[in-house]
mmCIF file of C-alpha atoms and ligand atoms in Angstrom:
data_model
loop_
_atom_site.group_PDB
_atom_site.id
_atom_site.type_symbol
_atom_site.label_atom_id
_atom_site.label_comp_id
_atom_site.label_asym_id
_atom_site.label_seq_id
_atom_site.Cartn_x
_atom_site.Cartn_y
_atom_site.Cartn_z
ATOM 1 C CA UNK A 1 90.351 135.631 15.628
ATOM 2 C CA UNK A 2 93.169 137.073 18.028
ATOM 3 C CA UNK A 3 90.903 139.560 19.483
ATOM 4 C CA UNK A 4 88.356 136.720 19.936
ATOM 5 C CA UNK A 5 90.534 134.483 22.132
ATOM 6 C CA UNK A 6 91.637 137.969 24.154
ATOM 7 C CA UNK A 7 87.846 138.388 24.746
ATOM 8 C CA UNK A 8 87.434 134.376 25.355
ATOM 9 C CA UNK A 9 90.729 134.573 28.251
ATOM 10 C CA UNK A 10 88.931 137.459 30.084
ATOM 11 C CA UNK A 11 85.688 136.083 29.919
ATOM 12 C CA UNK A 12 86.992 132.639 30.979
ATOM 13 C CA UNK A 13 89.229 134.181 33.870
ATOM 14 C CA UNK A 14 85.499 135.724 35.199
ATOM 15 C CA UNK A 15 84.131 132.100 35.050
ATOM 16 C CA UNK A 16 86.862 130.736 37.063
ATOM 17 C CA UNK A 17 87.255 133.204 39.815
ATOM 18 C CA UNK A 18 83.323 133.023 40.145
ATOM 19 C CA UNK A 19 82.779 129.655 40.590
ATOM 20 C CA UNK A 20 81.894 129.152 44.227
ATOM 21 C CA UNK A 21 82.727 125.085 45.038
ATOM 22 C CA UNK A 22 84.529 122.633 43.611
ATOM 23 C CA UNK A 23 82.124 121.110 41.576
ATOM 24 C CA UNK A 24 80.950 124.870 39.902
ATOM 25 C CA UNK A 25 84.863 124.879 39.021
ATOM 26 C CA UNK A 26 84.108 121.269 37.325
ATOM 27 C CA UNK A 27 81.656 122.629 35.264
ATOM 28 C CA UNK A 28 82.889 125.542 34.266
ATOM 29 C CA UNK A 29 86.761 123.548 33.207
ATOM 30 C CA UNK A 30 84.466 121.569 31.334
ATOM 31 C CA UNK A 31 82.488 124.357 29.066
ATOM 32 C CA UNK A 32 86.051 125.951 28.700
ATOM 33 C CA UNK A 33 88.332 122.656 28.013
ATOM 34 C CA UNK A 34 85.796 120.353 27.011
ATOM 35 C CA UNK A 35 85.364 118.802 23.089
ATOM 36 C CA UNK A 36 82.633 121.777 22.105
ATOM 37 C CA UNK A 37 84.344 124.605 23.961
ATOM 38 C CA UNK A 38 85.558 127.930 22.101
ATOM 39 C CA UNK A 39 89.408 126.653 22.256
ATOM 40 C CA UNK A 40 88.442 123.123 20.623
ATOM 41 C CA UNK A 41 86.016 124.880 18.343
ATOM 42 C CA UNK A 42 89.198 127.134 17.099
ATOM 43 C CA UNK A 43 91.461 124.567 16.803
ATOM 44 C CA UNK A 44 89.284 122.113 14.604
ATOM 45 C CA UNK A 45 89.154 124.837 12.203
ATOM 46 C CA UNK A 46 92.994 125.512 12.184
ATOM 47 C CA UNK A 47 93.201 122.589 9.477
ATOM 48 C CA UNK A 48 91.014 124.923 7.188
ATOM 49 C CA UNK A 49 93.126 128.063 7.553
ATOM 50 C CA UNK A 50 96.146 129.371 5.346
ATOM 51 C CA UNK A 51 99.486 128.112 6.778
ATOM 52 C CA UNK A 52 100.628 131.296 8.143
ATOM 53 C CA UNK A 53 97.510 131.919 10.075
ATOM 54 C CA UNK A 54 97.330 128.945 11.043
ATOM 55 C CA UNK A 55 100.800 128.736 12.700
ATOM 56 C CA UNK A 56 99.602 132.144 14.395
ATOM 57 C CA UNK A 57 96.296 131.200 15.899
ATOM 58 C CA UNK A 58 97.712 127.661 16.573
ATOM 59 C CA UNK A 59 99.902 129.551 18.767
ATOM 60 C CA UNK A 60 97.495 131.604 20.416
ATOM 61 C CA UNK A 61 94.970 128.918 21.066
ATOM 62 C CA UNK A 62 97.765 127.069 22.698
ATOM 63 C CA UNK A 63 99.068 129.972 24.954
ATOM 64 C CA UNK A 64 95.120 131.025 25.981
ATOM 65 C CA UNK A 65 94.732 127.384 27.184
ATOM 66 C CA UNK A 66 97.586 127.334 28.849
ATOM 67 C CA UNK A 67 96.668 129.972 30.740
ATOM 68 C CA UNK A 68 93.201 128.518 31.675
ATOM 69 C CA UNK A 69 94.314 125.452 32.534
ATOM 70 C CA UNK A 70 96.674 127.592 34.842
ATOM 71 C CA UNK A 71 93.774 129.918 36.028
ATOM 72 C CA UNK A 72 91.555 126.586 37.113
ATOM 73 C CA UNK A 73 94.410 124.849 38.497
ATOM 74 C CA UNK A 74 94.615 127.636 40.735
ATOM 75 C CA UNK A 75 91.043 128.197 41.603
ATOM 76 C CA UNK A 76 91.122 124.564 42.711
ATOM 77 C CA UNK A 77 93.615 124.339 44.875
ATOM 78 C CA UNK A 78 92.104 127.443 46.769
ATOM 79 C CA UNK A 79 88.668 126.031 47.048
ATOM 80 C CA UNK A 80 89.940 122.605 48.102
ATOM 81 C CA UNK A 81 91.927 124.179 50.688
ATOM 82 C CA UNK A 82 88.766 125.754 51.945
ATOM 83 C CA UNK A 83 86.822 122.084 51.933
ATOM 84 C CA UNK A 84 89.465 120.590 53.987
ATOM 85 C CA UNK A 85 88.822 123.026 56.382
ATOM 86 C CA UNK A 86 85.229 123.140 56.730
ATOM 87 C CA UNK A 87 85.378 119.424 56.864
ATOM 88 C CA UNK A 88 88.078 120.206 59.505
ATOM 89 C CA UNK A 89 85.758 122.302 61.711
ATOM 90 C CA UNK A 90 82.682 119.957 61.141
ATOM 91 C CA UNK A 91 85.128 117.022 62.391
ATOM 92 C CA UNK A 92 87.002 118.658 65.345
ATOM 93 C CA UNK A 93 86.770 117.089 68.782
ATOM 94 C CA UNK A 94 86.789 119.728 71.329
ATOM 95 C CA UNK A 95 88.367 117.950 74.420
ATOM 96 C CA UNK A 96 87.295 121.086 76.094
ATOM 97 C CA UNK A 97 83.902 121.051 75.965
ATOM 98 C CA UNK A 98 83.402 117.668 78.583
ATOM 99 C CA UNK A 99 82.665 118.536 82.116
ATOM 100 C CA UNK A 100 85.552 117.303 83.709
ATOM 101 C CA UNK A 101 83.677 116.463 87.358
ATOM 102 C CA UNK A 102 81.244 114.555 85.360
ATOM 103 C CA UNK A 103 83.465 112.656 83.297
ATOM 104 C CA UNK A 104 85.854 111.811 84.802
ATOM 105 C CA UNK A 105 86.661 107.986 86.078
ATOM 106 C CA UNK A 106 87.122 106.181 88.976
ATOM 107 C CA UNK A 107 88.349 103.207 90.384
ATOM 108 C CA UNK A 108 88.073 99.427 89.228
ATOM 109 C CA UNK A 109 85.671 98.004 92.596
ATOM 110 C CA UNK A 110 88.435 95.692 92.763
ATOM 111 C CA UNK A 111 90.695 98.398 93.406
ATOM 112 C CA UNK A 112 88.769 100.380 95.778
ATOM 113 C CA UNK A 113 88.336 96.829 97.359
ATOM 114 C CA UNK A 114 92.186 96.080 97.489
ATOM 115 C CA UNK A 115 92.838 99.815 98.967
ATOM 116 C CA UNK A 116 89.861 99.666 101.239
ATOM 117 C CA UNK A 117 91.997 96.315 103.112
ATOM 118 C CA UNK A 118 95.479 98.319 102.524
ATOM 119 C CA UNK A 119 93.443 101.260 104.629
ATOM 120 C CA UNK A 120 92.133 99.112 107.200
ATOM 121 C CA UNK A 121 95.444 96.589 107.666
ATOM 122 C CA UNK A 122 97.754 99.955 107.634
ATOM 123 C CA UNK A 123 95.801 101.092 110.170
ATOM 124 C CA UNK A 124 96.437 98.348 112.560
ATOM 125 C CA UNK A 125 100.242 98.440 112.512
ATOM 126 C CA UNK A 126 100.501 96.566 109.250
ATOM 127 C CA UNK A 127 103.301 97.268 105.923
ATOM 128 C CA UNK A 128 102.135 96.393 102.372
ATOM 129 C CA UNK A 129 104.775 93.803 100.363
ATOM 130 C CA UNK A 130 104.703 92.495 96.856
ATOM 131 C CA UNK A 131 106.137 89.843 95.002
ATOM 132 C CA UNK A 132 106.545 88.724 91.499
ATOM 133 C CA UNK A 133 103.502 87.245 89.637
ATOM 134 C CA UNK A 134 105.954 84.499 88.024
ATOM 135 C CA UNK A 135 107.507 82.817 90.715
ATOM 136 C CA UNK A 136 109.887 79.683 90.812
ATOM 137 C CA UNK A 137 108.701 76.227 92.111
ATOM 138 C CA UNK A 138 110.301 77.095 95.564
ATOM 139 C CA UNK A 139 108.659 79.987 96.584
ATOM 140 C CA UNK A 140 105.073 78.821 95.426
ATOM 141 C CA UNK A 141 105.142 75.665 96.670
ATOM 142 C CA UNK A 142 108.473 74.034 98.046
ATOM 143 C CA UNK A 143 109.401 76.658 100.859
ATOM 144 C CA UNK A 144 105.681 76.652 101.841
ATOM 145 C CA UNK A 145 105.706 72.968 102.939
ATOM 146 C CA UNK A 146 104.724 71.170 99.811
ATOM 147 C CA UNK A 147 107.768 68.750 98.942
ATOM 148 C CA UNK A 148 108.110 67.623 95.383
ATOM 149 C CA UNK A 149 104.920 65.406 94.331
ATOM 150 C CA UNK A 150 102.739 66.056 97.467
ATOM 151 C CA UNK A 151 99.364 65.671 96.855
ATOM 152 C CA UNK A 152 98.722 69.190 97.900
ATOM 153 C CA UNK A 153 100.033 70.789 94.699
ATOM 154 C CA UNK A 154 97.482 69.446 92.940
ATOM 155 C CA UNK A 155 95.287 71.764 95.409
ATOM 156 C CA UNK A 156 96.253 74.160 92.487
ATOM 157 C CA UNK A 157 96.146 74.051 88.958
ATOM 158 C CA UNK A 158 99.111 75.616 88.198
ATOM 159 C CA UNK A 159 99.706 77.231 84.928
ATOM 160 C CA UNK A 160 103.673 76.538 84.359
ATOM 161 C CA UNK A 161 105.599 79.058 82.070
ATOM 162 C CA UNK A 162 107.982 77.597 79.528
ATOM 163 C CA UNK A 163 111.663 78.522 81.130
ATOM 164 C CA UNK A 164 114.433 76.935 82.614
ATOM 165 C CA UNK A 165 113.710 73.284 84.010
ATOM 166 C CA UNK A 166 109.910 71.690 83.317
ATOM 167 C CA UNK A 167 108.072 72.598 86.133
ATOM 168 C CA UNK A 168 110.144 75.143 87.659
ATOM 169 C CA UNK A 169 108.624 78.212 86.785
ATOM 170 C CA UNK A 170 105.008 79.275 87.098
ATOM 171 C CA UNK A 171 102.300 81.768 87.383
ATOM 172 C CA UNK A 172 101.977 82.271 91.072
ATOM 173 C CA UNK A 173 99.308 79.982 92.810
ATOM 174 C CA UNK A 174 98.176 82.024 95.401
ATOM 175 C CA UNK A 175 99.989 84.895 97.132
ATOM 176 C CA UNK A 176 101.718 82.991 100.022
ATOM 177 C CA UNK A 177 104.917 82.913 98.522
ATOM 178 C CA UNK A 178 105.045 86.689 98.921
ATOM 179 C CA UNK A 179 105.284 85.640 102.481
ATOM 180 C CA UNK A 180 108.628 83.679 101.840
ATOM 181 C CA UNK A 181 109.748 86.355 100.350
ATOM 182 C CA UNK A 182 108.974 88.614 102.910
ATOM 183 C CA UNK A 183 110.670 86.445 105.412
ATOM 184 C CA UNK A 184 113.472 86.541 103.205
ATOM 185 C CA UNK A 185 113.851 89.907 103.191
ATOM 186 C CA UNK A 186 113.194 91.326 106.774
ATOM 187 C CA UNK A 187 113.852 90.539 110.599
ATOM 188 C CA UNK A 188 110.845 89.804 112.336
ATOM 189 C CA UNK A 189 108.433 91.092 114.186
ATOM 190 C CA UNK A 190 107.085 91.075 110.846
ATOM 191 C CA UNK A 191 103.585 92.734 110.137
ATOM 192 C CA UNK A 192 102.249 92.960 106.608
ATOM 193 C CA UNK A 193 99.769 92.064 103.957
ATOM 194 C CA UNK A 194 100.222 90.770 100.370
ATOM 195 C CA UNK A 195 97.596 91.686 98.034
ATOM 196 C CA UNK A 196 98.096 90.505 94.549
ATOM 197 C CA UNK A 197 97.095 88.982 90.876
ATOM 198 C CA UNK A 198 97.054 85.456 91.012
ATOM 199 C CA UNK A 199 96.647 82.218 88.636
ATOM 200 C CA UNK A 200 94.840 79.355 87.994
ATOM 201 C CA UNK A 201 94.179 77.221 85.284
ATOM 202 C CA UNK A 202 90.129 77.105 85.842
ATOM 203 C CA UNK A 203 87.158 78.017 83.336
ATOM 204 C CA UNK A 204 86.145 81.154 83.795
ATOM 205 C CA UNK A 205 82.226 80.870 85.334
ATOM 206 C CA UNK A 206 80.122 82.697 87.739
ATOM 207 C CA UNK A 207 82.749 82.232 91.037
ATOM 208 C CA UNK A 208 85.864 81.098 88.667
ATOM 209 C CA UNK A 209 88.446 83.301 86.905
ATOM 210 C CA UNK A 210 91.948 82.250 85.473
ATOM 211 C CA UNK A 211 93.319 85.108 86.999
ATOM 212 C CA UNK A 212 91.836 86.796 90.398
ATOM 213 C CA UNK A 213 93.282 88.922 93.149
ATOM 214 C CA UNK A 214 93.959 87.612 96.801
ATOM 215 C CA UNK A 215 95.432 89.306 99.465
ATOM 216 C CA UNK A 216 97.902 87.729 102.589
ATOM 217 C CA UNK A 217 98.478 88.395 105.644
ATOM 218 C CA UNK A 218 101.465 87.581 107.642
ATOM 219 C CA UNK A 219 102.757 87.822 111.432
ATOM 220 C CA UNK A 220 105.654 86.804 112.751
ATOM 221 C CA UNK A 221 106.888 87.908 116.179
ATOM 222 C CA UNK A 222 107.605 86.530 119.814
ATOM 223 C CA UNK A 223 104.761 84.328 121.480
ATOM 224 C CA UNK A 224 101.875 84.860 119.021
ATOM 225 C CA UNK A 225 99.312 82.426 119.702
ATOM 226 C CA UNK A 226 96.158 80.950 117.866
ATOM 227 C CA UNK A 227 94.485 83.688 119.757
ATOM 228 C CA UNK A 228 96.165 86.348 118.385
ATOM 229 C CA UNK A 229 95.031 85.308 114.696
ATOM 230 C CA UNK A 230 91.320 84.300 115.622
ATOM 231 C CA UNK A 231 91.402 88.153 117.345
ATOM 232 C CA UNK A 232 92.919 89.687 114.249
ATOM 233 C CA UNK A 233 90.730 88.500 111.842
ATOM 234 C CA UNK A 234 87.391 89.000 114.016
ATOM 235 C CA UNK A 235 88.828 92.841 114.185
ATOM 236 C CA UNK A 236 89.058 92.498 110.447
ATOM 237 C CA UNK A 237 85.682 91.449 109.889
ATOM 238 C CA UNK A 238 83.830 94.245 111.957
ATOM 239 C CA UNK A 239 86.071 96.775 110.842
ATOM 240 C CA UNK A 240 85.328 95.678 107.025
ATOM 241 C CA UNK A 241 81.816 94.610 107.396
ATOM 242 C CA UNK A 242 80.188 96.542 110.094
ATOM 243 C CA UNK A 243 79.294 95.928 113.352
ATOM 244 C CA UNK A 244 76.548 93.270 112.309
ATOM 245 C CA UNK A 245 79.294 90.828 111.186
ATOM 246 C CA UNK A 246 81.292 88.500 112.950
ATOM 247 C CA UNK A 247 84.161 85.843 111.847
ATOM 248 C CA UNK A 248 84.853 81.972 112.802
ATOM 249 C CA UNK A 249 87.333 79.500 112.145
ATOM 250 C CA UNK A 250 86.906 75.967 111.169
ATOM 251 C CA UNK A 251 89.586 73.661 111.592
ATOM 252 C CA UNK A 252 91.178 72.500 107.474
ATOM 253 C CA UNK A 253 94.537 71.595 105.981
ATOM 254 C CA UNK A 254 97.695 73.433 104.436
ATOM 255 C CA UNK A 255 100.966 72.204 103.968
ATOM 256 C CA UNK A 256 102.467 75.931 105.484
ATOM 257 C CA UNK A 257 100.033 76.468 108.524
ATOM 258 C CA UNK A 258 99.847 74.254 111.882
ATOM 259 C CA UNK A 259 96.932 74.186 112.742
ATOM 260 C CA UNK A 260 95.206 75.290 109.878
ATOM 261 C CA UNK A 261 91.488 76.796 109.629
ATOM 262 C CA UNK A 262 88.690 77.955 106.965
ATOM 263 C CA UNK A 263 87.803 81.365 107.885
ATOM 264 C CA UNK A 264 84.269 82.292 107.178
ATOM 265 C CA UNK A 265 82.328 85.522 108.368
ATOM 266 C CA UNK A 266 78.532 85.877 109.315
ATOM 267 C CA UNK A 267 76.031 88.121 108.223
ATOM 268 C CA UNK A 268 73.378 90.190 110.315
ATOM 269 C CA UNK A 269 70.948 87.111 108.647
ATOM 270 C CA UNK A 270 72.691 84.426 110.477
ATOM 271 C CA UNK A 271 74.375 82.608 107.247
ATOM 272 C CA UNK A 272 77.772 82.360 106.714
ATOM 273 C CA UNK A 273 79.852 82.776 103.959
ATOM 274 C CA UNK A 274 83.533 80.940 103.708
ATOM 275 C CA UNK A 275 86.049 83.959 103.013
ATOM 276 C CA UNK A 276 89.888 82.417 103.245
ATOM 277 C CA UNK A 277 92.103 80.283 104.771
ATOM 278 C CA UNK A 278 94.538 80.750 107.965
ATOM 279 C CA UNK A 279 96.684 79.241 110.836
ATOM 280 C CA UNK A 280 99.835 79.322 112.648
ATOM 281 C CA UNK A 281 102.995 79.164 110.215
ATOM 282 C CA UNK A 282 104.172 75.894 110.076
ATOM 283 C CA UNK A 283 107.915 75.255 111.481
ATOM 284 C CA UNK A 284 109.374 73.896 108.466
ATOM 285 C CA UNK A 285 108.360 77.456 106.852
ATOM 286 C CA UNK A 286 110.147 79.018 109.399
ATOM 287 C CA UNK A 287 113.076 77.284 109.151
ATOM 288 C CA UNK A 288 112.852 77.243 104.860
ATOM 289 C CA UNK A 289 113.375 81.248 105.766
ATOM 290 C CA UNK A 290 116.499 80.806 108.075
ATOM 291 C CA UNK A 291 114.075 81.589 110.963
ATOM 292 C CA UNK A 292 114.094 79.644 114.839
ATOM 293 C CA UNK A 293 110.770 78.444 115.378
ATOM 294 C CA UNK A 294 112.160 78.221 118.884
ATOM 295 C CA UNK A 295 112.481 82.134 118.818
ATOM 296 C CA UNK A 296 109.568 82.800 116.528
ATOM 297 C CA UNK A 297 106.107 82.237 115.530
ATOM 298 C CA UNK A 298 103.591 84.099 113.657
ATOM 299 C CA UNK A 299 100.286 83.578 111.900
ATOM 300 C CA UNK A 300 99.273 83.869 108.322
ATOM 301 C CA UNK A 301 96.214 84.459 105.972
ATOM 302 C CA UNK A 302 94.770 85.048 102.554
ATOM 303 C CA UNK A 303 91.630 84.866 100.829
ATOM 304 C CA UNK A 304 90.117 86.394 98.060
ATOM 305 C CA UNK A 305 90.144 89.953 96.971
ATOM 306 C CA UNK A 306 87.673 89.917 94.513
ATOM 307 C CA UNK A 307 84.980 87.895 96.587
ATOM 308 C CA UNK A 308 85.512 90.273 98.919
ATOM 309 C CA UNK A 309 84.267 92.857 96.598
ATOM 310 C CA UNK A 310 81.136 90.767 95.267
ATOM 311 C CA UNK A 311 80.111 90.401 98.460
ATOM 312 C CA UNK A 312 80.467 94.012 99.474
ATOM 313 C CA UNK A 313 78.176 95.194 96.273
ATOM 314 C CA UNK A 314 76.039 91.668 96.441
ATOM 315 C CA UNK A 315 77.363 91.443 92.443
ATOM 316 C CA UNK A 316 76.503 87.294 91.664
ATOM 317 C CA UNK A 317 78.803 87.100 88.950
ATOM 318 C CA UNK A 318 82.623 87.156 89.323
ATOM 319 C CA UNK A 319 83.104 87.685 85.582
ATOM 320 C CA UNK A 320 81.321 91.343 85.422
ATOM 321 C CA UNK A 321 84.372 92.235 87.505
ATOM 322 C CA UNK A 322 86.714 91.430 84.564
ATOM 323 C CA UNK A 323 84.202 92.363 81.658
ATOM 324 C CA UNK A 324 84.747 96.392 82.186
ATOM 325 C CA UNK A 325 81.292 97.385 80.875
ATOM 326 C CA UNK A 326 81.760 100.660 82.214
ATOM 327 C CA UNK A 327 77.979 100.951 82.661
ATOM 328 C CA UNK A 328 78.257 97.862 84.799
ATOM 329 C CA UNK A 329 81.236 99.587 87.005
ATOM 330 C CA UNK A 330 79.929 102.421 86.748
ATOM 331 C CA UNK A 331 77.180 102.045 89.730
ATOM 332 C CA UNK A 332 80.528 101.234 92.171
HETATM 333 N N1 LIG B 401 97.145 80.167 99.845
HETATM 334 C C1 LIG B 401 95.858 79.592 100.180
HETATM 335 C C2 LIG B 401 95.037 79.430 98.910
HETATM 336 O O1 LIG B 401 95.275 80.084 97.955
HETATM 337 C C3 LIG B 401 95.128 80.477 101.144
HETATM 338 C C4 LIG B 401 95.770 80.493 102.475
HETATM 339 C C5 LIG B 401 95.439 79.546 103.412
HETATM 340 C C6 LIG B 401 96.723 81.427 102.797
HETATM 341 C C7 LIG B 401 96.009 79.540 104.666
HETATM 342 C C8 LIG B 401 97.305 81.445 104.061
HETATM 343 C C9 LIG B 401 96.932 80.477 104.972
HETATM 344 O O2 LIG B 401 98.228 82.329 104.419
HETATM 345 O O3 LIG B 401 97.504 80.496 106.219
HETATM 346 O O4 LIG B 401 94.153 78.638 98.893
#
């Protein structure tokens, strides 16, 4: 029986290193642990045997499966490490392999539309300024010529944020409190743009968005005249459009501008299209800045970015803009 179990260790140590996958190692700890393998066969007959054999064999048996348990243990944990790594290979993502000219991105159109304007204003003398996109009550409305309850605030449905007094902080409007702040913050002769996110409380449809993207434009200097806008933004126009393209002002309201006009542009087809609004800056904005309208005047502007961009690509929807299909943005 002893020699049996020698023969039955080598035998089974064969079996284990031979089996090839983890589920060949299955089968083969089954035919040498299972209920009708040699060891099991062995010890159901120890209760037949002479007590001093049995204790013997007993032993044996026990020691020999030990030992095969050990043996498959072992084969297991060598075959599993190679199926985590085949699984590995199959699965690896080889950054490498993209072309890199092909795959790589590229701009938002609204982007390439807001640095287009940076390009072209930059060019004609002008700085770029920012502001925050929460602003207080003052510099949204109240130092831009709307007092507290004019009509004109209702121009904009303002989306209010929950701090300090009700009403007193907001989502910026519009960008024209970046010109406040610009005053604020420089001497004149002032020359810059504003482009920036901005907020309304609207449904978003096919010219409507919650959020959107103007961009302002602000002068302020010694003896600028009516003139001086109506040029600027004609110089615009070509400059963005082409030469085909030309600009006109209609006469409108804001609280901040005096006079105020709609600014619309014309096509090579003859229609027009209504782009922004504009005028002279209103006195009592001066002043609200610490600035002599006396000593100063200046012009302002601002319309919207993302029109801008529609136009440009004749996109009719305003909302592909914000629905980054990049098979959509893809063609700008
Ligand atoms: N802030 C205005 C709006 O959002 C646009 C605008 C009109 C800006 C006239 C100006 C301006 O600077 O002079 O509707």
């Amino acid at each position: 029986m002893d020699l049996d179990l020698d023969a039955h260790l080598t035998a089974a140590g064969a079996a284990v290193a031979d089996a090839a996958n983890l589920d060949a190692l299955a089968a083969v700890d089954a035919e040498l642990l299972g209920k009708r393998s040699v060891l099991a066969t062995v010890r159901s007959q120890l209760g037949g045997m002479e007590p001093d054999q049995r204790k013997v064999v007993g032993r044996r048996v026990h020691e020999v499966r030990t030992e095969v348990e050990r043996l498959i243990a072992e084969r297991r944990s060598v075959l599993a490490a190679g199926a985590r790594a085949v699984v590995l290979e199959a699965e690896r993502l080889d950054l490498t392999e993209f072309d890199r000219g092909r795959r790589l991105g590229h701009r938002h159109v609204v982007t390439q539309t807001w640095e287009r304007l940076e390009d072209l204003f930059v060019g004609m003398g002008y700085t770029v300024s920012e502001g925050p996109e929460i602003e207080d009550e003052w510099h949204n409305f109240g130092a831009l010529n709307f007092p507290l309850g004019h009509p004109a605030r209702d121009m904009y449905d303002t989306l209010y944020v929950e701090y300090g007094e009700p009403q007193s902080t907001l989502l910026r409007t519009h960008t024209s409190p970046v010109q406040i702040r610009v005053m604020e913050d420089q001497e004149p002769p002032i020359y810059s743009i504003m482009p920036g996110r901005v907020f309304r409380s609207d449904t978003a449809d096919a010219t409507h968005m919650p959020v959107f993207h103007q961009i302002e434009g602000l002068v302020i200097d010694r003896d600028i005249t009516f003139g001086d806008l109506a040029g600027t933004l004609e110089a615009f126009t070509t400059a963005y459009f082409g030469a085909g393209f030309t600009s006109r002002l209609r006469p409108s309201y804001f609280p901040f501008t005096e006079p105020s006009a709609e600014f619309d542009i014309r096509r090579p087809d003859g229609s027009w299209l209504e782009l922004g609004g504009c005028g002279m800056v209103h006195p009592n904005v001066l002043r609200s800045c610490g600035l002599d309208p006396e000593e100063w005047s200046g012009f302002a502007f601002g319309f919207g970015l993302d029109r801008l961009a529609l136009m440009r690509h004749g996109i009719d929807d305003l909302r592909e803009l914000f629905r980054n299909d990049h098979r959509f943005l893809g063609q700008f």
